[in-house]
Short mmCIF file of C-alpha atoms in Angstrom, two decimals:
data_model
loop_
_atom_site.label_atom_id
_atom_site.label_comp_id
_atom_site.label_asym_id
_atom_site.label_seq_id
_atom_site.Cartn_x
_atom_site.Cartn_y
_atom_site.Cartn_z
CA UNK Y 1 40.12 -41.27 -28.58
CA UNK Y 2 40.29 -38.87 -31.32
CA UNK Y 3 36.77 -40.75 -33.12
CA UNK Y 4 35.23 -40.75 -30.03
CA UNK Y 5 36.00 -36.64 -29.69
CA UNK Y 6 34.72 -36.76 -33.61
CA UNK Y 7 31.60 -38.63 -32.73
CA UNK Y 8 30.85 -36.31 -29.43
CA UNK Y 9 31.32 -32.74 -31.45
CA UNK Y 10 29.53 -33.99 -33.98
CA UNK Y 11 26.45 -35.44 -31.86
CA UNK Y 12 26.52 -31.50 -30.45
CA UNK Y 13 26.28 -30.12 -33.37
CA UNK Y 14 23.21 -31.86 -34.23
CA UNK Y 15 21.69 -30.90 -31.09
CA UNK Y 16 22.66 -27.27 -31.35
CA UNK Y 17 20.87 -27.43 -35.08
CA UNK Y 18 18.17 -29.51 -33.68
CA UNK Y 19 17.29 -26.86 -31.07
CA UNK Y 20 16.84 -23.86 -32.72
CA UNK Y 21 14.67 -25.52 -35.36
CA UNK Y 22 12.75 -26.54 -32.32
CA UNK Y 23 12.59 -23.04 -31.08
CA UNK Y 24 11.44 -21.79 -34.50
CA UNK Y 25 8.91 -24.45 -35.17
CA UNK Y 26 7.31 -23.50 -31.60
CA UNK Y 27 7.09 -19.87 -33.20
CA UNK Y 28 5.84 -20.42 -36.29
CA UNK Y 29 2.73 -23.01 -34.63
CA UNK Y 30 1.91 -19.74 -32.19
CA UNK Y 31 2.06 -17.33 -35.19
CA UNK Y 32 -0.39 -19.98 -36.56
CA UNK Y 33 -2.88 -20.20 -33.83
CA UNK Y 34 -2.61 -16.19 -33.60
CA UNK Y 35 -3.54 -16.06 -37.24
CA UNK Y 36 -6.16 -18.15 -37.28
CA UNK Y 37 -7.65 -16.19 -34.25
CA UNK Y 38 -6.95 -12.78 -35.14
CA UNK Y 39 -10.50 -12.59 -37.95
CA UNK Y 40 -12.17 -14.37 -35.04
CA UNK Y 41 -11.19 -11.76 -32.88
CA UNK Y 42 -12.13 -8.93 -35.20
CA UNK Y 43 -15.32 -10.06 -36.04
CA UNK Y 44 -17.14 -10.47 -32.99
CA UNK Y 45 -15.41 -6.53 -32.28
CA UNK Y 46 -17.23 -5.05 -35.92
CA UNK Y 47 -20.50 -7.27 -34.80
CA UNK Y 48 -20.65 -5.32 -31.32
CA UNK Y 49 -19.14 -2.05 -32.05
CA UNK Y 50 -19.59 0.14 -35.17
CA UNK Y 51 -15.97 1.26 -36.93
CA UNK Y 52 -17.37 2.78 -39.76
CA UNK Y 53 -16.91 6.07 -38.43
CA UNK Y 54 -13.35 5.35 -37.51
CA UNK Y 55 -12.51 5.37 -41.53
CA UNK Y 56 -12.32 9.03 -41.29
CA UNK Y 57 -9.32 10.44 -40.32
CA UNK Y 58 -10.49 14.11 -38.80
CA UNK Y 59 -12.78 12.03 -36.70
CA UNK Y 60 -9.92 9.75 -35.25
CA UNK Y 61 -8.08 12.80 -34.47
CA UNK Y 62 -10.91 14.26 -32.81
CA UNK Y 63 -11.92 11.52 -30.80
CA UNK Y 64 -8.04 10.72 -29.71
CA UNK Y 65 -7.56 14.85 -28.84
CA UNK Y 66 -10.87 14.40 -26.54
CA UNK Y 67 -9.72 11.04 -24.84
CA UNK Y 68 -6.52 12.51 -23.96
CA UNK Y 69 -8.46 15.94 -22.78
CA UNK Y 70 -11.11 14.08 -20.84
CA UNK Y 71 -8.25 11.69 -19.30
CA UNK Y 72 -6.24 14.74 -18.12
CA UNK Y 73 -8.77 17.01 -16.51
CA UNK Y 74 -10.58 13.93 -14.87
CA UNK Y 75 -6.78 12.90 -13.50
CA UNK Y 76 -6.22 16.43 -13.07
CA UNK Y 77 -9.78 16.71 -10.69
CA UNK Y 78 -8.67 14.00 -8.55
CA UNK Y 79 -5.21 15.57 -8.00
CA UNK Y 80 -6.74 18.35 -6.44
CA UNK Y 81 -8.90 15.63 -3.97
CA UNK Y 82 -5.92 13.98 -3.34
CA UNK Y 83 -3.96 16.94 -2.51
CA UNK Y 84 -6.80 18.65 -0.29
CA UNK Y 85 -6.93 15.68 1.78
CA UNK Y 86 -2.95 15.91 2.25
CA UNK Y 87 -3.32 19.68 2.70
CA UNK Y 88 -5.70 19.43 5.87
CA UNK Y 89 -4.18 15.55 7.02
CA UNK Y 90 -6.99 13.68 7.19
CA UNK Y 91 -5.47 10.60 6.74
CA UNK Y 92 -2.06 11.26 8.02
CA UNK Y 93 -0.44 13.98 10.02
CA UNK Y 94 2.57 14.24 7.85
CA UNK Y 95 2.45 15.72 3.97
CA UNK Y 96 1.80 12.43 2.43
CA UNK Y 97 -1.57 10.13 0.94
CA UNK Y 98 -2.44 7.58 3.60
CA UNK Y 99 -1.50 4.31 1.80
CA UNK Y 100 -4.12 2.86 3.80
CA UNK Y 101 -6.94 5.38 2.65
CA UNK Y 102 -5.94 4.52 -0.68
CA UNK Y 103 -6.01 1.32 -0.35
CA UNK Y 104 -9.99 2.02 0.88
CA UNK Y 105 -10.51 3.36 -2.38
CA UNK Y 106 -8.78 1.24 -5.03
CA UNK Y 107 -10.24 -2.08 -3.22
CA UNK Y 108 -13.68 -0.75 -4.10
CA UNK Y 109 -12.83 -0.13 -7.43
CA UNK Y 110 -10.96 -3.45 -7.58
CA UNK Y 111 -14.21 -5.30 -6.74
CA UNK Y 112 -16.83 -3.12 -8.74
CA UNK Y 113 -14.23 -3.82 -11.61
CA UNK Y 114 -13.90 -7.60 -11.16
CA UNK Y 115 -17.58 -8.11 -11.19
CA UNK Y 116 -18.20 -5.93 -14.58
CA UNK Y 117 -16.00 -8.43 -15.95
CA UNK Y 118 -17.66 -11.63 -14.16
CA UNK Y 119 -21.35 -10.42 -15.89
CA UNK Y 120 -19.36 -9.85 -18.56
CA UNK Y 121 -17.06 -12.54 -19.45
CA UNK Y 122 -20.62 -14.79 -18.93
CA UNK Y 123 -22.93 -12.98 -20.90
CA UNK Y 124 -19.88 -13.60 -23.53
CA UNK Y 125 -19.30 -17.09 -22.93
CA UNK Y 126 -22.66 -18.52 -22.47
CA UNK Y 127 -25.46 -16.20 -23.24
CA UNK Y 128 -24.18 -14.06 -26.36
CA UNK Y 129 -26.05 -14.08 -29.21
CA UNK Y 130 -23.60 -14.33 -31.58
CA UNK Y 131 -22.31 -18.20 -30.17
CA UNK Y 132 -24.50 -19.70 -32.95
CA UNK Y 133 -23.43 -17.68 -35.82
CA UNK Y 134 -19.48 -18.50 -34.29
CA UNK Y 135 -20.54 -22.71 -34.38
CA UNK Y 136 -21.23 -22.65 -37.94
CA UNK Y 137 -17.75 -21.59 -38.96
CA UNK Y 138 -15.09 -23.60 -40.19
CA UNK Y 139 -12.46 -23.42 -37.52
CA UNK Y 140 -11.96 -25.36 -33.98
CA UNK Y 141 -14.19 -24.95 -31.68
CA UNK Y 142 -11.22 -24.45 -29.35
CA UNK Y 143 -10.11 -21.66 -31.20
CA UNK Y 144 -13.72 -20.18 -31.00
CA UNK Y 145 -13.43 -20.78 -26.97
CA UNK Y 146 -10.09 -18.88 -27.00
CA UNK Y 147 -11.34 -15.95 -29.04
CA UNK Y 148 -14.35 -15.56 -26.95
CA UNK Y 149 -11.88 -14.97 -23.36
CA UNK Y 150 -9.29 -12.57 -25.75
CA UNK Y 151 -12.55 -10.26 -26.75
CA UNK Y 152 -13.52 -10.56 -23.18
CA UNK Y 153 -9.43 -9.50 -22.26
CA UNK Y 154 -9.52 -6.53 -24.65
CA UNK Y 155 -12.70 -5.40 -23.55
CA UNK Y 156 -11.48 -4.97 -20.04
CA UNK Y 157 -8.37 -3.88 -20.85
CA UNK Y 158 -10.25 -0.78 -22.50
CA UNK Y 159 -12.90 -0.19 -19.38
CA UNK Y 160 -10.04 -0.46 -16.96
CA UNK Y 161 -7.98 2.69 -18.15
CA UNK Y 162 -10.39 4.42 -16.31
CA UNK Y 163 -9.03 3.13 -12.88
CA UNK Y 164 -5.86 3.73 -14.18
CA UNK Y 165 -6.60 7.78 -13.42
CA UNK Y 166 -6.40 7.42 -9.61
CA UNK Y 167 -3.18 5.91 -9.77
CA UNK Y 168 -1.59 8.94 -11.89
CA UNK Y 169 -3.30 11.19 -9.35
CA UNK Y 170 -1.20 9.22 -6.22
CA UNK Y 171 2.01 9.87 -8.13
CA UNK Y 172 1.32 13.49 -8.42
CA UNK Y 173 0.46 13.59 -4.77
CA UNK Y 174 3.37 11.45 -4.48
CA UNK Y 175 5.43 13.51 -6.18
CA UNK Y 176 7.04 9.97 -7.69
CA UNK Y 177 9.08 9.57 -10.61
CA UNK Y 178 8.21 9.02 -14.55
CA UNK Y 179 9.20 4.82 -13.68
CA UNK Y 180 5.78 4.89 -11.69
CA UNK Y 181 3.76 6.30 -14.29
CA UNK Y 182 5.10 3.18 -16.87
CA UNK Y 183 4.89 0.62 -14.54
CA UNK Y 184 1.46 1.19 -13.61
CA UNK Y 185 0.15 0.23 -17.43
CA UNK Y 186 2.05 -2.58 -16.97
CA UNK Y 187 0.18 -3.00 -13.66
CA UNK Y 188 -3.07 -2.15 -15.67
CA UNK Y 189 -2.69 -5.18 -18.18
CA UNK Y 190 -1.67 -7.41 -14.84
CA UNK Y 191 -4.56 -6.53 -13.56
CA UNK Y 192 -7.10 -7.10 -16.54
CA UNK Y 193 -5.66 -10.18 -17.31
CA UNK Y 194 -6.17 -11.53 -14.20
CA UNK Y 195 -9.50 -9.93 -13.58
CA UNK Y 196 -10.60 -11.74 -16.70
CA UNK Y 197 -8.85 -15.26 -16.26
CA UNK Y 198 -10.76 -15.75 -12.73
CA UNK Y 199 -13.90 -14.22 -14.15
CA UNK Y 200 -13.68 -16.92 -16.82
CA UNK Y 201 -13.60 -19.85 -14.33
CA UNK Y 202 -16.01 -18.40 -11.86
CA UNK Y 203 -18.23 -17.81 -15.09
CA UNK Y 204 -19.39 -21.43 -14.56
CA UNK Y 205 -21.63 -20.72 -11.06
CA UNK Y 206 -22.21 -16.98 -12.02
CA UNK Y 207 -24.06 -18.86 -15.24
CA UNK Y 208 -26.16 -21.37 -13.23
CA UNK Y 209 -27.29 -18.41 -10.63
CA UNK Y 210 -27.95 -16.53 -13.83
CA UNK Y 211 -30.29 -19.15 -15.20
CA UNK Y 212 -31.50 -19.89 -11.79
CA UNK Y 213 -32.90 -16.34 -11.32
CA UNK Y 214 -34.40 -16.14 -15.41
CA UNK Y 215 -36.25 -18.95 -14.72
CA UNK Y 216 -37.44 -17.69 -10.57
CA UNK Y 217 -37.90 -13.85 -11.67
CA UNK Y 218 -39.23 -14.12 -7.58
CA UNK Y 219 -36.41 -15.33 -6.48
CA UNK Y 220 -34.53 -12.74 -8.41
CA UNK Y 221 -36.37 -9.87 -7.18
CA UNK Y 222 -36.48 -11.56 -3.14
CA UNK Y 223 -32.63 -11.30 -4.05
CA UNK Y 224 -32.33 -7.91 -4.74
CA UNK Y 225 -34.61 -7.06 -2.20
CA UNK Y 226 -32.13 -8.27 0.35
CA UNK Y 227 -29.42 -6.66 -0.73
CA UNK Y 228 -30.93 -3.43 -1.12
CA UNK Y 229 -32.25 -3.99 2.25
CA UNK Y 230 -28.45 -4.95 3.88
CA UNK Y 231 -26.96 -2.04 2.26
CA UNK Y 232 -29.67 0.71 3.63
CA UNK Y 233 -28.92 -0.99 6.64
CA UNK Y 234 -25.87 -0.45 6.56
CA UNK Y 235 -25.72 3.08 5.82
CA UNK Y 236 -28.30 3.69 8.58
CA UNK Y 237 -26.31 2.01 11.48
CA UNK Y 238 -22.64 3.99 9.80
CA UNK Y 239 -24.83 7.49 10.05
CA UNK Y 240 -26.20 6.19 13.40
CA UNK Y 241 -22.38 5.76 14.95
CA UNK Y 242 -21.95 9.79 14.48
CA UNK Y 243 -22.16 11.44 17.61
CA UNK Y 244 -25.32 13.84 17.32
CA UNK Y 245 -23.16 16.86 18.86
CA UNK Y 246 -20.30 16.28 17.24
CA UNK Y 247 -17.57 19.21 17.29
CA UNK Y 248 -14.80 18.46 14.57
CA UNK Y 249 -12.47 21.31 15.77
CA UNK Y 250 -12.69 19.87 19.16
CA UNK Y 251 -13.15 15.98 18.97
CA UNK Y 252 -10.83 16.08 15.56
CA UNK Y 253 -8.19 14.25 17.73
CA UNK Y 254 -10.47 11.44 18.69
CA UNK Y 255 -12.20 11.44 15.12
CA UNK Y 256 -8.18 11.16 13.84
CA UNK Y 257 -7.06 8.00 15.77
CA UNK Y 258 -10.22 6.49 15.57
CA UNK Y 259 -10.40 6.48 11.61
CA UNK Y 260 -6.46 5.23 11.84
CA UNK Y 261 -8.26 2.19 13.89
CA UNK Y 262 -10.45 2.13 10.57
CA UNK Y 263 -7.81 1.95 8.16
CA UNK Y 264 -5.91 -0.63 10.16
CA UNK Y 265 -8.48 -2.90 10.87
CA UNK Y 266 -9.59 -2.91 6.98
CA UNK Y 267 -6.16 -3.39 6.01
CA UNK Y 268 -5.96 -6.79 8.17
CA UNK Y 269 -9.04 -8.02 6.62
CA UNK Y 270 -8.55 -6.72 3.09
CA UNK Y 271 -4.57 -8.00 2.90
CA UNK Y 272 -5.10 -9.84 -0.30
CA UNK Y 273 -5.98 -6.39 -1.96
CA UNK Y 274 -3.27 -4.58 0.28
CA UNK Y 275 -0.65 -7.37 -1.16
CA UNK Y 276 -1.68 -6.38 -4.76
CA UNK Y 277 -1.68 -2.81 -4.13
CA UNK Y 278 1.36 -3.01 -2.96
CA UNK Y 279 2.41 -4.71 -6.12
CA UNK Y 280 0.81 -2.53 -8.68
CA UNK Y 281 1.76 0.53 -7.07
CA UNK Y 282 5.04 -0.38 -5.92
CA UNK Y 283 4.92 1.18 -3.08
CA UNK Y 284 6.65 -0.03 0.27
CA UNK Y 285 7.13 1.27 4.31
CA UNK Y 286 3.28 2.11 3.98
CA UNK Y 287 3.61 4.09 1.27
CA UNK Y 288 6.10 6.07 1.52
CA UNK Y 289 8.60 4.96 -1.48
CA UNK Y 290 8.55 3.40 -4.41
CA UNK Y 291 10.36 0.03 -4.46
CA UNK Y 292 9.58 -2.74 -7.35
CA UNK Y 293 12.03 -5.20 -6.47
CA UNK Y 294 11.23 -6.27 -3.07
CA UNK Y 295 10.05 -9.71 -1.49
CA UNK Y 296 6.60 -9.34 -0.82
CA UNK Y 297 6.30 -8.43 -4.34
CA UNK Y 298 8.00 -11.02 -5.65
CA UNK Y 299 5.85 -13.73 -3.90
CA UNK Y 300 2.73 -11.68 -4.75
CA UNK Y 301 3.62 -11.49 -8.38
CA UNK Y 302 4.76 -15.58 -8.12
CA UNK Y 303 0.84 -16.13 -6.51
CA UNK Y 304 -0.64 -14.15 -9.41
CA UNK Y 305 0.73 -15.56 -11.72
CA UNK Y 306 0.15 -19.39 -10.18
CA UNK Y 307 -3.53 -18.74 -9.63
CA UNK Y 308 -3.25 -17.42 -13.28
CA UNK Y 309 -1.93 -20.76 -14.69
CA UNK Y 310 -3.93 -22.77 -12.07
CA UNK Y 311 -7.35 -21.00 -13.07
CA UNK Y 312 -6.52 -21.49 -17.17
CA UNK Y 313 -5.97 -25.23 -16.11
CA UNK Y 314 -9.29 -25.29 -14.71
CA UNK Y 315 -11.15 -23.25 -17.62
CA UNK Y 316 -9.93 -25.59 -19.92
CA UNK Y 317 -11.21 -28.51 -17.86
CA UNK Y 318 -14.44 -26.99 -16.93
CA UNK Y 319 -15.44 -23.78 -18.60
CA UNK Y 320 -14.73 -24.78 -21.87
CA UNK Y 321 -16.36 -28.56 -22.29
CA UNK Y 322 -19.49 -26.21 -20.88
CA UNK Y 323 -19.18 -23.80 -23.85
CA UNK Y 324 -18.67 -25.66 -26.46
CA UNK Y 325 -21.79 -28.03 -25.30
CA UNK Y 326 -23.76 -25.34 -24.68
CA UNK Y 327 -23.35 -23.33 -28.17
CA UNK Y 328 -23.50 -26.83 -29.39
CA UNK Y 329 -26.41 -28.34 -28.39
CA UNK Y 330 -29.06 -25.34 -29.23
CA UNK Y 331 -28.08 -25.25 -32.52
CA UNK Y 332 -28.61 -28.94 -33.17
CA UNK Y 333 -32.35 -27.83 -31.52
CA UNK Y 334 -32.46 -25.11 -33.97
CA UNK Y 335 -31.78 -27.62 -37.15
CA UNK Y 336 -35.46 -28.83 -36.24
CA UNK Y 337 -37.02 -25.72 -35.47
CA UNK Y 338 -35.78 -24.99 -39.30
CA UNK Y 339 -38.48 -27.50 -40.60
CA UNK Y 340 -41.04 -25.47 -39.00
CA UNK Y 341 -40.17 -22.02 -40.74
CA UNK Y 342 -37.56 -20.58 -38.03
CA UNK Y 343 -34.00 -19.96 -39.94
CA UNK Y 344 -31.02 -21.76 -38.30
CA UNK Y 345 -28.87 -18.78 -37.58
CA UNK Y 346 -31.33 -15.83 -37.30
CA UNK Y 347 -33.67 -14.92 -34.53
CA UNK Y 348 -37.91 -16.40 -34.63
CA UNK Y 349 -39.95 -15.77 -36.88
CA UNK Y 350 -42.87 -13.65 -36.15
CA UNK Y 351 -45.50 -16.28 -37.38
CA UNK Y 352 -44.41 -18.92 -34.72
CA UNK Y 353 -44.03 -16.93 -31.44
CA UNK Y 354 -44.67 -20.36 -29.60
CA UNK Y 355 -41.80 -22.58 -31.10
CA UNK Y 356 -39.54 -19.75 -30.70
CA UNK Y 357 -40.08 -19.63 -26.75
CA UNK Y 358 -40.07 -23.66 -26.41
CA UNK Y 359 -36.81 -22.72 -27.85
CA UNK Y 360 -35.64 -20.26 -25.34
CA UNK Y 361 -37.09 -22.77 -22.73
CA UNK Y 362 -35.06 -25.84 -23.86
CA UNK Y 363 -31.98 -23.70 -23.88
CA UNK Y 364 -32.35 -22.66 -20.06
CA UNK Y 365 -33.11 -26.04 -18.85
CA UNK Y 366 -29.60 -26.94 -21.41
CA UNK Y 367 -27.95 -24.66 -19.65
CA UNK Y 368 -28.87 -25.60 -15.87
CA UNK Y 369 -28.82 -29.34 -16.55
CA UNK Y 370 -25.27 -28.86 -17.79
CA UNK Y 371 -24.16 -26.72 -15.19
CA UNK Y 372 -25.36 -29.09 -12.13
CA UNK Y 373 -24.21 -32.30 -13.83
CA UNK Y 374 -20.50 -30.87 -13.86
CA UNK Y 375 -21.47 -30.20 -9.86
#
């Protein structure tokens, strides 16, 4: 009995040693890959943004002292909106900002925001100029893959503070405490990443409608014809619904309740942006406290953060096998154009205008004969 207790202490002993050299070896292969991605990272930043300037200290002081200005009169401009709308109740009777009217406005941005980062996040990943300068280096194309969707990340993360600004005005309005404030830069980086990790997987149709329209500039310009067309017409019938003798003073109660109809019916249709509102605000009972740790925002956060892991899944099955053939293949093309007088990594060469486009040509039809054989 007493070897058998020997045996059994000593077997967990071994696999309380064993474990922690597990978790440390998982640490040290992340600090690794983080590493080894970091100069990727940097690069492709000094290649499409000049930091020369930023050497100089006065000038970093400057240009932090005028961010922070800018940010808190632009905040400060929108408090006053906020609070002239709660002043004369347009959106609610009682001294508060109409969760629902909000809601209006941050689904807009939400969606103006998420496509920025689809054009973006494909202009990076499949049309960037820089792809066959990245090929030619000696690390994993993975890692190359990777860096391209963290530039994309960071990028974002930066444009985004800029919707941040409405949500600092709410919690004046609000009058909400300091925990607010904090948890909506966490909601910020929520928000960007996962702006950017379902950008990166719809990248793969945004990219063959891209290509679609280079190559039809008529179809492109029928396109935006149509649009332009649907959104005049829209304005037109939204003026046309105003009564012509309309009498705010006196119809104000009938103008009230029927913009309440408004808000409710867009927050029925919009619910997945009224869900994630709810969760990067924190705000519960339609807005009228702030609440972190309830339910629906568990199971909201749980969905993010599934469609998160589901859509990196995909990328990695789809979006990436696309990259890497597609900054692949074009520069194998460009080893021949080579013998012809073009250089492998620059742009054409002004004395052969002709092999140059055949070029551009070859790497269209690459691009759409890749993108509807993974259809």
């Amino acid at each position: 009995m007493k070897k058998e207790k020997n045996v059994t202490s000593q077997t967990q002993v071994k696999v309380k040693k064993k474990l922690p050299n597990f978790f440390k070896s998982i640490f040290v292969a992340i600090a690794n890959y983080f590493s080894k991605l970091k100069p990727l990272v940097l690069m492709q930043f000094k290649d499409q943004k000049d930091f020369s300037h930023y050497k100089k200290k006065r000038h970093v002081l400057f240009k932090a002292v005028y961010s922070v200005l800018l940010f808190a009169a632009i905040t400060y401009l929108i408090y006053i909106l906020f609070s002239l709308v709660v002043t004369f109740g347009l959106f609610s009777f009682i001294a508060t900002f109409n969760f629902r009217a909000y809601l209006v406005l941050m689904t807009v941005l939400f969606i103006f925001s998420f496509i920025s980062c689809l054009v973006k996040v494909t202009h990076t990943l499949y049309f960037s100029k820089d792809n066959s300068v990245l090929i030619t280096l000696p690390v994993k194309n993975s890692l190359i893959f990777t860096s391209k969707l963290v530039v994309c990340f960071i990028y974002e993360l930066i444009k985004n503070t800029s919707y941040i600004l409405p949500f600092f005005a709410y919690g004046m309005v609000m009058s909400l405490p300091v925990t607010f404030y904090l948890y909506s830069l966490l909601s910020l980086v929520l928000f960007t990443l996962l702006s950017t990790i379902v950008a990166g997987l719809l990248s793969i149709p945004a990219m063959g409608i891209a290509i679609i329209f280079k190559r039809n500039k008529v179809l492109e310009y029928i396109s935006v014809s149509v649009v332009v067309t649907a959104v005049v017409y829209l304005l037109v019938k939204l003026f046309g619904a105003i009564p012509q003798n309309i009498d705010l003073v006196r119809d104000w109660g009938k103008i009230y309740w029927s913009i309440q109809d408004f808000l409710s019916q867009f927050a029925s249709i919009a619910f997945i942006f009224d869900y994630l509102l709810q969760l990067f605000t924190g705000m519960v009972y339609n807005g009228v406290k702030f609440n972190l740790f309830t339910s629906t925002n568990f199971v909201t956060l749980n969905i993010c953060f599934g469609v998160m892991a589901l859509s990196l899944l995909l990328i990695y099955l789809l979006s990436k096998p696309l990259f890497l053939k597609m900054i692949s293949s074009p520069f194998e093309y460009k080893k021949k154009l080579n013998t012809k007088g073009l250089t492998i990594i620059g742009l054409h060469s002004s004395t052969d205008d002709e092999t140059f486009k055949s070029y551009l040509l070859f790497k269209e039809k690459l691009l759409l004969a890749i993108f509807l054989d993974l259809r």
